[in-house]
Amino acid sequence: MELFVRGLSHRYGDLLVLDSIDLDVREGEILVVIGPSGCGKSTLLGILGGIVPHGGEAVRIAGEPPPGCLNPVSFVFQDFSLLPWRSVEDNVGLVLEHQRMPTGERRERVEDCLRRMGLLEFRKALPKQLSGGMRQRVGIARALATRPAILLLDEPLSALDAQTRDLLMEDFLDLWKRDRTTAVYVTHNLNEALRLADRVVVLTRRPGRIRDIVKVGLPREDRAGAAGQAFLAEVHDRLWELIKAEARIADREIVDA
Amino acid sequence: MPDTTEAPRPMTRPAPQPAAQAPASASRPVRFRGGGFVAEPRRWAALLAFVIAIAAWEASGRLRLVSPLFLPPPSAILLALQGLVADGSLARNLAASLMRIGVGWTLGTAAGVLVGFAMGIWSIARAIGLPAVSALFPIPKIALLPLFILWLGIGEASKFATIGLGVFFPTVIATYSAVDGVPRNLIRMGQSFNMPWLDVLRKVVLPGAMPGILAGFRISASIALILVVSAEMIGADYGIGAFVLNAGNLMLTDQLLAGVLVLSLLGLAIGTALSLLEKTLLKWR
Ligand SMILES: Nc1ncnc2c1ncn2[C@@H]1O[C@H](COP(=O)(O)OP(=O)(O)OP(=O)(O)O)[C@@H](O)[C@H]1O
Ligand SMILES: [Mg+2]
């Protein structure tokens, strides 16, 4: 499925957070959103997924959900948002419990998602018994259990240490290759952006406008090798220049205020 | 000032020491200095203090340092308690008190949890409830017993009402803040997966609020215990409160203290029961 954003502005009270955003999220792409702290990335994602109240009709969704899809737009949260009183499998099963489906099928789906995320042996564990990386695996498994058409990931790896982040990112990519689920991925981390993105949206400081959309014109398979690295280094520098300029202005504005 | 006491170094240096061994003269061990405020379990200390206190109390009675009418020794209190168990008066009085606590606490708690929950999830209920609770909570509920007796008679209903009302307000406050404190992100998570409203309440809000609600139970149980004793002292034939009051009027100090002992054991039992409940319901913490 696809998302179309036309002239999206959003304010919290008097605070203008997003200003005239135009954006298309295309079928099967990973769209990465980066931008300075507080520029409205989470707000944008929340509006896309319908959990931040927004009056207008600036966001539209199009296309047919894939077969078996129970929640066309599913979130993966930065803080995992697991229910601490539920075991791993019950956290994943939670999002299927209110759906009309045979118990056997529900169990199968949960098991399948746990297997794909390498969580089968931890199915009975409570979230507190897991490492951060494992917890986010549960968060991803939960989102996958609904067979979403669009995944919205809000800094899914930023609560994790660097190694766990890299490992989980590769696992996510392996997983993603199977269904090629359309994804919007918010991050602060340029490496994540360069590894995952088809396109990178750079937002300005608050109020967030689209500063630029940078296409990473290299297939994901080719990004690991030396040639790929050299290519990515160029994209990296370009993104970095964009972000640096925004951050400088934002800092100056804080001092002036 | 340069150190003049050190002997001049010999020209031929000693062979270098193995790396594992630090030079003894120039180094000193790093001493632990972080202790002092770490709580360490010292069960025996509490037990010992308790035993000594009881023994001193018993001795003061045996040695006639204190009149038994004023403060009977522990052995006399236990003897009195034994008598109360034997003639069935303990069972009768305890049953009356437990029934009042049970009915009053259950009514007040059920209503309190419902109202607190409503205040936690509906803005209107909160807007009405918060000022009302703040205004009514400070009233000492025992002061209303005479009014309840006028309305409901001297029987059980007025005691239920006093205990129920006394329990109601703390339960409302505990439940309301527990519901209010359930992490918003968990609720949004449920909503983002299209969970129906009632499911979010049942599967996210209620379990999330459970620790706070159970903490409220602990407070309300001790309030119920205070109120049942006070209410029974004001007007009741049976009940531990009435029994203690009568024993006082008849100057049966040993029976009086036996009643107090029963009350403290009752409080302890309720606390233990609640701990067990917390352990089973809040295993996940
Ligand atoms: N519910 C809210 N009410 C009022 N202001 C809010 C609310 N949520 C966010 N804001 C403000 O809106 C601005 C954008 O917030 P948002 O969380 O979307 O930014 P972000 O780009 O995700 O930031 P970060 O990089 O820190 O995650 C911030 O200044 C924040 O303080
Ligand atoms: Mg954010």
PDB file of C-alpha atoms and ligand atoms in Angstrom, chain A residues 12-13 15 17 35-44 78 154-155 186 188 206, ligand 1:
ATOM      1  CA  TYR A  12       0.536  21.332  19.396  1.00  0.00           C
ATOM      2  CA  GLY A  13      -1.317  24.309  20.794  1.00  0.00           C
ATOM      3  CA  LEU A  15       3.713  25.295  18.627  1.00  0.00           C
ATOM      4  CA  VAL A  17       5.756  21.337  14.582  1.00  0.00           C
ATOM      5  CA  GLY A  35      16.173  15.472  11.033  1.00  0.00           C
ATOM      6  CA  PRO A  36      17.241  17.390  14.130  1.00  0.00           C
ATOM      7  CA  SER A  37      15.860  16.504  17.550  1.00  0.00           C
ATOM      8  CA  GLY A  38      12.350  17.795  18.122  1.00  0.00           C
ATOM      9  CA  CYS A  39      11.669  18.594  14.468  1.00  0.00           C
ATOM     10  CA  GLY A  40       8.522  16.512  14.417  1.00  0.00           C
ATOM     11  CA  LYS A  41       9.632  13.107  13.126  1.00  0.00           C
ATOM     12  CA  SER A  42       7.661  11.162  15.703  1.00  0.00           C
ATOM     13  CA  THR A  43       4.715  13.444  15.159  1.00  0.00           C
ATOM     14  CA  LEU A  44       4.834  12.805  11.430  1.00  0.00           C
ATOM     15  CA  GLN A  78      11.469   3.165  20.102  1.00  0.00           C
ATOM     16  CA  ASP A 154      10.187   5.232  15.156  1.00  0.00           C
ATOM     17  CA  GLU A 155      13.891   5.011  16.011  1.00  0.00           C
ATOM     18  CA  VAL A 186      12.746   7.318  11.540  1.00  0.00           C
ATOM     19  CA  HIS A 188      19.078   9.755  14.012  1.00  0.00           C
ATOM     20  CA  ARG A 206      11.290  22.763  13.979  1.00  0.00           C
TER      21      ARG A 206
HETATM   22  N1  LIG C   1       1.784  15.688  22.809  1.00  0.00           N
HETATM   23  C1  LIG C   1       2.507  16.809  22.637  1.00  0.00           C
HETATM   24  N2  LIG C   1       2.067  17.993  23.103  1.00  0.00           N
HETATM   25  C2  LIG C   1       2.768  19.108  22.943  1.00  0.00           C
HETATM   26  N3  LIG C   1       3.958  19.178  22.329  1.00  0.00           N
HETATM   27  C3  LIG C   1       4.472  18.044  21.832  1.00  0.00           C
HETATM   28  C4  LIG C   1       3.771  16.797  21.963  1.00  0.00           C
HETATM   29  N4  LIG C   1       4.515  15.839  21.385  1.00  0.00           N
HETATM   30  C5  LIG C   1       5.625  16.448  20.919  1.00  0.00           C
HETATM   31  N5  LIG C   1       5.598  17.771  21.176  1.00  0.00           N
HETATM   32  C6  LIG C   1       6.610  18.753  20.775  1.00  0.00           C
HETATM   33  O1  LIG C   1       6.618  18.774  19.378  1.00  0.00           O
HETATM   34  C7  LIG C   1       7.948  18.832  18.889  1.00  0.00           C
HETATM   35  C8  LIG C   1       8.196  17.675  17.958  1.00  0.00           C
HETATM   36  O2  LIG C   1       8.131  16.477  18.691  1.00  0.00           O
HETATM   37  P1  LIG C   1       8.485  15.067  18.059  1.00  0.00           P
HETATM   38  O3  LIG C   1       8.477  14.072  19.135  1.00  0.00           O
HETATM   39  O4  LIG C   1       7.607  14.820  16.892  1.00  0.00           O
HETATM   40  O5  LIG C   1       9.968  15.335  17.537  1.00  0.00           O
HETATM   41  P2  LIG C   1      11.049  14.292  17.042  1.00  0.00           P
HETATM   42  O6  LIG C   1      11.571  14.816  15.776  1.00  0.00           O
HETATM   43  O7  LIG C   1      10.497  12.923  17.048  1.00  0.00           O
HETATM   44  O8  LIG C   1      12.154  14.450  18.147  1.00  0.00           O
HETATM   45  P3  LIG C   1      13.218  13.369  18.637  1.00  0.00           P
HETATM   46  O9  LIG C   1      14.294  13.353  17.611  1.00  0.00           O
HETATM   47  O10 LIG C   1      13.700  13.918  19.928  1.00  0.00           O
HETATM   48  O11 LIG C   1      12.513  12.048  18.766  1.00  0.00           O
HETATM   49  C9  LIG C   1       8.852  18.822  20.095  1.00  0.00           C
HETATM   50  O12 LIG C   1       9.268  20.140  20.333  1.00  0.00           O
HETATM   51  C10 LIG C   1       7.993  18.345  21.216  1.00  0.00           C
HETATM   52  O13 LIG C   1       8.346  18.995  22.408  1.00  0.00           O
END
